[in-house]
Backbone as JSON Lines, residues from 0, in Angstrom:
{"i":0,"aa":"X","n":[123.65,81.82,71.45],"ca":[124.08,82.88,70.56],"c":[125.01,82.32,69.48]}
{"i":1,"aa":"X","n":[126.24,81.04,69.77],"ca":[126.67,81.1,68.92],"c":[126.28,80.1,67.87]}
{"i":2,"aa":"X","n":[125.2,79.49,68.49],"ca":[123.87,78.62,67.26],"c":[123.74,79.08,66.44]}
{"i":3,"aa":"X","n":[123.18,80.5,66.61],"ca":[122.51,81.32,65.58],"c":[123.74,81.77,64.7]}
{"i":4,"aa":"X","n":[124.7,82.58,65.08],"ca":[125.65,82.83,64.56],"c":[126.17,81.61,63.27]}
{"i":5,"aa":"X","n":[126.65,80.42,63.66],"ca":[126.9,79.07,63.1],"c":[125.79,78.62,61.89]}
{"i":6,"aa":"X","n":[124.27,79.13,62.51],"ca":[123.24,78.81,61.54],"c":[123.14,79.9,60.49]}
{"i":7,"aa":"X","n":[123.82,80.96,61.27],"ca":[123.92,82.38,59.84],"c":[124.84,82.01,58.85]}
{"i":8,"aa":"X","n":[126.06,81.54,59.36],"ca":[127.0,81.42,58.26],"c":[126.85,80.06,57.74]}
{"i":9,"aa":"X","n":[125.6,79.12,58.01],"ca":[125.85,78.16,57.14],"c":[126.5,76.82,57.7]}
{"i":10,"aa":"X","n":[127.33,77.13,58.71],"ca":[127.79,76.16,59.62],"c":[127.29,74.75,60.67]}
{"i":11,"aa":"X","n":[127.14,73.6,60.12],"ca":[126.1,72.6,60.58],"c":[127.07,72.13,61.38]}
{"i":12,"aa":"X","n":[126.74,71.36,62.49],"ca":[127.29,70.88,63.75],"c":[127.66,69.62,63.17]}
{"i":13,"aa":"X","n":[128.45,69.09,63.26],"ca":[129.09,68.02,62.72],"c":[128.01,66.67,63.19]}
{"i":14,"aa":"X","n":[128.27,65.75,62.26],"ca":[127.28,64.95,62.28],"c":[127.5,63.75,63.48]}
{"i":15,"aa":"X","n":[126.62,63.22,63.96],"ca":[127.01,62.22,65.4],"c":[126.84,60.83,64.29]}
{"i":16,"aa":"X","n":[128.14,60.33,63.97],"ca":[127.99,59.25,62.9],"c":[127.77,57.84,63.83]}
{"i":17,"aa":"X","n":[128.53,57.71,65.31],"ca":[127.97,56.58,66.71],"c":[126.79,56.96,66.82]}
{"i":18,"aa":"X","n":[125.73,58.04,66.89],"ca":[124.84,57.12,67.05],"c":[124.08,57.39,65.72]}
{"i":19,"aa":"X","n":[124.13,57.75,64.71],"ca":[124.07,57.24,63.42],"c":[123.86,55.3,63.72]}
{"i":20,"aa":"X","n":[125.01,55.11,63.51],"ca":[124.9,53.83,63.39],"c":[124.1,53.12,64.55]}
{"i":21,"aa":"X","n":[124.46,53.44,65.57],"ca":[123.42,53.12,66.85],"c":[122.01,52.62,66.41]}
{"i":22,"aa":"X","n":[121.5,53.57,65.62],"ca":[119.93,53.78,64.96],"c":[120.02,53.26,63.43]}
{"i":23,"aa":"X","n":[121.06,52.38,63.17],"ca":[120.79,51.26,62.13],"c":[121.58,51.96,60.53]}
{"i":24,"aa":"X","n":[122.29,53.13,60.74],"ca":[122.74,53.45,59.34],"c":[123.65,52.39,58.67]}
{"i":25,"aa":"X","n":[123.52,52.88,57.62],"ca":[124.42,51.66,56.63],"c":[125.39,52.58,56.1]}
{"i":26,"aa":"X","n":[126.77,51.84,56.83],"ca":[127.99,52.31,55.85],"c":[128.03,52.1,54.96]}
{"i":27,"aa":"X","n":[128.61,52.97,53.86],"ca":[128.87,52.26,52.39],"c":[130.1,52.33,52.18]}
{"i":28,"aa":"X","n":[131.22,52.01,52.01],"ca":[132.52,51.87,51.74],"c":[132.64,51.87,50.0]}
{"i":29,"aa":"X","n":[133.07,52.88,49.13],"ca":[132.79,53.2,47.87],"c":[134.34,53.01,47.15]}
{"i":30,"aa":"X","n":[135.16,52.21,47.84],"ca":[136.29,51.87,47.26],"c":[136.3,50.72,46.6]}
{"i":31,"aa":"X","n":[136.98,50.73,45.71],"ca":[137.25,49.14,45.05],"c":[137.47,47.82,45.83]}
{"i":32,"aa":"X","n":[137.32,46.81,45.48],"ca":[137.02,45.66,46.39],"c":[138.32,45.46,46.89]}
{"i":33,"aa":"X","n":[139.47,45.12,46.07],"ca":[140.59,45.08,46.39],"c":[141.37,46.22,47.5]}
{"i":34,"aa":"X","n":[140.35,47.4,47.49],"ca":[140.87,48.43,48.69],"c":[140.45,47.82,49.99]}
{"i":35,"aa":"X","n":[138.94,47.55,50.28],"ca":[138.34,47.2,50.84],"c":[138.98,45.62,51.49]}
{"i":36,"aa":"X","n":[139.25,45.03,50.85],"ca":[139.59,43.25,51.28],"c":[141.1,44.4,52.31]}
{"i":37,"aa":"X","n":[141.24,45.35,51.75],"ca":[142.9,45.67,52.69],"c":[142.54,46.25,54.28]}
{"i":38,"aa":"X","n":[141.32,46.93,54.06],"ca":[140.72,46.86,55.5],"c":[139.5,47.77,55.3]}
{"i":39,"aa":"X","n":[138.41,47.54,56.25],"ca":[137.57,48.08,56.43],"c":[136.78,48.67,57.73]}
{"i":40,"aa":"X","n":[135.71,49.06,57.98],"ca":[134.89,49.0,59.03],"c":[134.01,47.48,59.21]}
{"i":41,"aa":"X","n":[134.37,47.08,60.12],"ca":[133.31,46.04,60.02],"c":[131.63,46.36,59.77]}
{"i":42,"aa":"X","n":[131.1,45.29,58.88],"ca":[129.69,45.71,58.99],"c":[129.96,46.84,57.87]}
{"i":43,"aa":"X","n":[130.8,47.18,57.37],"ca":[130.22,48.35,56.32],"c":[130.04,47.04,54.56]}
{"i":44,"aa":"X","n":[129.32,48.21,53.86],"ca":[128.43,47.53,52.56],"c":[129.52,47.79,51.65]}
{"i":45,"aa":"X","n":[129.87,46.96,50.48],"ca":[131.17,47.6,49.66],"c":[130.57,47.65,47.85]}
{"i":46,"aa":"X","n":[129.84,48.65,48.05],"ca":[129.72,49.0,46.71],"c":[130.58,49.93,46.21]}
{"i":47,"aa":"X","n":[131.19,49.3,44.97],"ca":[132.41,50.63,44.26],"c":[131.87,51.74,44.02]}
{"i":48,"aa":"X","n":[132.11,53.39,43.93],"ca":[131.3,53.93,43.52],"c":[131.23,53.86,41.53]}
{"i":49,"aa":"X","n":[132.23,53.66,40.85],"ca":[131.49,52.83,39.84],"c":[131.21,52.02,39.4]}
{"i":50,"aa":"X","n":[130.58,51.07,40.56],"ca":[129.36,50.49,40.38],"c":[127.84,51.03,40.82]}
{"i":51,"aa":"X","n":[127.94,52.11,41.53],"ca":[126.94,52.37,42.74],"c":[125.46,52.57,41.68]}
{"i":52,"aa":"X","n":[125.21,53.54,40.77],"ca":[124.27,53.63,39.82],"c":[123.52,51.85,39.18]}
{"i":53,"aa":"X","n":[124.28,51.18,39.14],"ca":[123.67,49.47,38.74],"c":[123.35,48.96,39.74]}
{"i":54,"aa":"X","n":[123.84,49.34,41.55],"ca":[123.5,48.58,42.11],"c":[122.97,49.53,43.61]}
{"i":55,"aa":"X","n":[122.18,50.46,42.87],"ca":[121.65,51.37,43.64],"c":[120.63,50.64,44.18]}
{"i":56,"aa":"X","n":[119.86,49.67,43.79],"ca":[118.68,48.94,44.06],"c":[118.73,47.88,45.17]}
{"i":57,"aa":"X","n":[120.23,47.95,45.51],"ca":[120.46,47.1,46.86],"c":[120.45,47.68,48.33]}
{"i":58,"aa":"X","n":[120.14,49.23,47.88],"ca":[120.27,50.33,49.05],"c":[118.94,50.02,49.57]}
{"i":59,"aa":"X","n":[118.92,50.58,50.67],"ca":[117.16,51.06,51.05],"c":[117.03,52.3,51.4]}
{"i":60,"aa":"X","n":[116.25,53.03,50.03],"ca":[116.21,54.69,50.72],"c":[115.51,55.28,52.11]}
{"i":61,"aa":"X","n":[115.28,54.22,53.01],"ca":[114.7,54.48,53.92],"c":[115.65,54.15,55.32]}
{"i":62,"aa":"X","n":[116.92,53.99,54.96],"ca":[117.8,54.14,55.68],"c":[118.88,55.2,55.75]}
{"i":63,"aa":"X","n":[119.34,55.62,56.58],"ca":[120.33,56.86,56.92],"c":[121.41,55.95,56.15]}
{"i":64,"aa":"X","n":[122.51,56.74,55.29],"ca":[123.52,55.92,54.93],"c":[124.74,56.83,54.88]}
{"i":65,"aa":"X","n":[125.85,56.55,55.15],"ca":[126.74,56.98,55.76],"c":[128.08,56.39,54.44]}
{"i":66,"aa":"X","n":[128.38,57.5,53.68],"ca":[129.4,57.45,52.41],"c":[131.02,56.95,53.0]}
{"i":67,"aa":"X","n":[131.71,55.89,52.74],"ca":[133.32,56.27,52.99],"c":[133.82,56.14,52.0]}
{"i":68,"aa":"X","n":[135.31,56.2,51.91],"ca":[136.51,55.79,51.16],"c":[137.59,56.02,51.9]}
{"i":69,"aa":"X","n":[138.47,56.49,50.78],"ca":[140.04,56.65,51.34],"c":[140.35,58.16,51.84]}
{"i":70,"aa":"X","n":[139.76,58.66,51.31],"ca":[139.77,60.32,51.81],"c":[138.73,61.4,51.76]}
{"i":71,"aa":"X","n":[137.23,60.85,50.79],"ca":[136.6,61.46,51.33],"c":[136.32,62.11,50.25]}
{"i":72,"aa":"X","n":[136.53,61.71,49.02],"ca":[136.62,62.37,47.68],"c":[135.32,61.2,47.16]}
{"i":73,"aa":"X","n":[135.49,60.02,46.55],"ca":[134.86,59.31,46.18],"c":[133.41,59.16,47.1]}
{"i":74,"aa":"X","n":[133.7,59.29,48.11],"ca":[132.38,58.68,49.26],"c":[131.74,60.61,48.99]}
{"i":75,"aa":"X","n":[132.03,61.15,48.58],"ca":[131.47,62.79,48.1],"c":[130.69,62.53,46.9]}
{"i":76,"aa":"X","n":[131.58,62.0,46.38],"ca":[130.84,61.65,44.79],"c":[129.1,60.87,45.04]}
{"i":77,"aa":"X","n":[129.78,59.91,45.8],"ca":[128.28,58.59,45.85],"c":[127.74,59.49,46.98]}
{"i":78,"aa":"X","n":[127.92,60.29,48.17],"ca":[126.93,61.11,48.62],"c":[125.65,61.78,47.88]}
{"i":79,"aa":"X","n":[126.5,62.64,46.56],"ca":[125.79,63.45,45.67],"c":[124.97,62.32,44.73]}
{"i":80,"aa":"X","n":[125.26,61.27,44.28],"ca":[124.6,60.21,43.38],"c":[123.26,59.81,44.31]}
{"i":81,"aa":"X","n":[123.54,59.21,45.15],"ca":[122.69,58.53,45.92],"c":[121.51,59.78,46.26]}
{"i":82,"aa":"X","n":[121.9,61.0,46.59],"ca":[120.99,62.03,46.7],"c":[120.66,62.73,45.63]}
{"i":83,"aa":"X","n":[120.58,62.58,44.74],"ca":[120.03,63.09,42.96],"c":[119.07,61.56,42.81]}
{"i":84,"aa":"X","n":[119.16,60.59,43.27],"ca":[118.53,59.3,43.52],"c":[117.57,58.99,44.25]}
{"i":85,"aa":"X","n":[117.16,60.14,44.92],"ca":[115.87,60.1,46.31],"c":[116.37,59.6,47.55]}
{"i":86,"aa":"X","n":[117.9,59.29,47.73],"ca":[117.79,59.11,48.94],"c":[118.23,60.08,49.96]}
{"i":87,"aa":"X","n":[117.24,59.71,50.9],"ca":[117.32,61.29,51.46],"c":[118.35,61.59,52.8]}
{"i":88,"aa":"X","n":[118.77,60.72,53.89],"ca":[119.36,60.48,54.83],"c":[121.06,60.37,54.27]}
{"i":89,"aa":"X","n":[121.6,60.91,53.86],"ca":[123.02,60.29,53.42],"c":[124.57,61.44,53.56]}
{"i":90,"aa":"X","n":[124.87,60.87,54.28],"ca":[126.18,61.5,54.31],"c":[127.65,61.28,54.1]}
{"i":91,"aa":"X","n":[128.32,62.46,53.85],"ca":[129.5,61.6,53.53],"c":[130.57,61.7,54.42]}
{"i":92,"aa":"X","n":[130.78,60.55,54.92],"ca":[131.59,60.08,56.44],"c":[133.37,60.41,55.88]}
{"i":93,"aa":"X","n":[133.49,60.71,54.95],"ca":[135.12,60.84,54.53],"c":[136.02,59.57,54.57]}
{"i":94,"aa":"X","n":[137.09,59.83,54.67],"ca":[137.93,58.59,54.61],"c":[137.59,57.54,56.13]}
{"i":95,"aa":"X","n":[137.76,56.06,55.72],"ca":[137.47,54.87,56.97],"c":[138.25,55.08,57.53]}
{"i":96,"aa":"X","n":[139.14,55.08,57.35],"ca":[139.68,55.11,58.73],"c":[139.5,56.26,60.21]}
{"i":97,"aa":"X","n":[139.07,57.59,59.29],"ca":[138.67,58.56,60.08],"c":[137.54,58.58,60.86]}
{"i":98,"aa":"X","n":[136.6,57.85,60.25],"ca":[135.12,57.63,60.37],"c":[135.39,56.3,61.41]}
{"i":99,"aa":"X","n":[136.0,55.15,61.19],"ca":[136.05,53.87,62.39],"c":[136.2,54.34,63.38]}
{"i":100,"aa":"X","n":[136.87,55.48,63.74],"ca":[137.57,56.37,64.48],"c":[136.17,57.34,65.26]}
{"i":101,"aa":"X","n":[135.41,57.71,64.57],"ca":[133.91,58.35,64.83],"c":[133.0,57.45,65.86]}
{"i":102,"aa":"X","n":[133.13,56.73,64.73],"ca":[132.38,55.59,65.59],"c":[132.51,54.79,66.42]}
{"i":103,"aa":"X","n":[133.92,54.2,66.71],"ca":[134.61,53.7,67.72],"c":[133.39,53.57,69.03]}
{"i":104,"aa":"X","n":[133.24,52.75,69.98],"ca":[132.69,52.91,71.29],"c":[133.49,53.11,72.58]}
């Protein structure tokens, strides 16, 4: 009952970003390099998001990809880019540190 309810108002079950990655998603970390060298997720991809449009061609739209940054603002932005772009699997994981935290094992 309260599925339906949740699916009336629009309300999606929060996304399982462990096993996301489990099944091969690609983080993207959309902060500047210099943010990034200060810490990251291991294994995540560090395209700035302005760079992301020039170097969209390094993605594979046939992978689930999983947006970060610092809070969840920028990794929103390259969510919406990357999906006006055909790719279809993509979400935006919010700030890394919250998300390392998701995924954690």
């Amino acid at each position: 009952m309260m599925d339906k309810i949740k699916s009336f108002l629009g309300i999606a079950a929060a996304p399982d970003y462990a096993e996301m990655v489990k099944n091969g998603a690609i983080i993207l970390d959309v902060r500047s390099p210099g943010e990034y060298a200060g810490g990251h997720i291991r294994g995540a991809k560090n395209i700035p998001v302005s760079d992301l449009v020039k170097q969209m061609g390094k993605l594979d739209k046939t992978k689930t990809i999983i947006t970060c940054c610092a809070s969840g603002a920028r990794s929103g932005v390259a969510k919406a880019m990357l999906a006006a772009n055909g790719f279809t699997e993509v979400y935006n994981g919010g700030g890394w540190n919250s998300l390392e935290g998701k995924i954690a094992e």
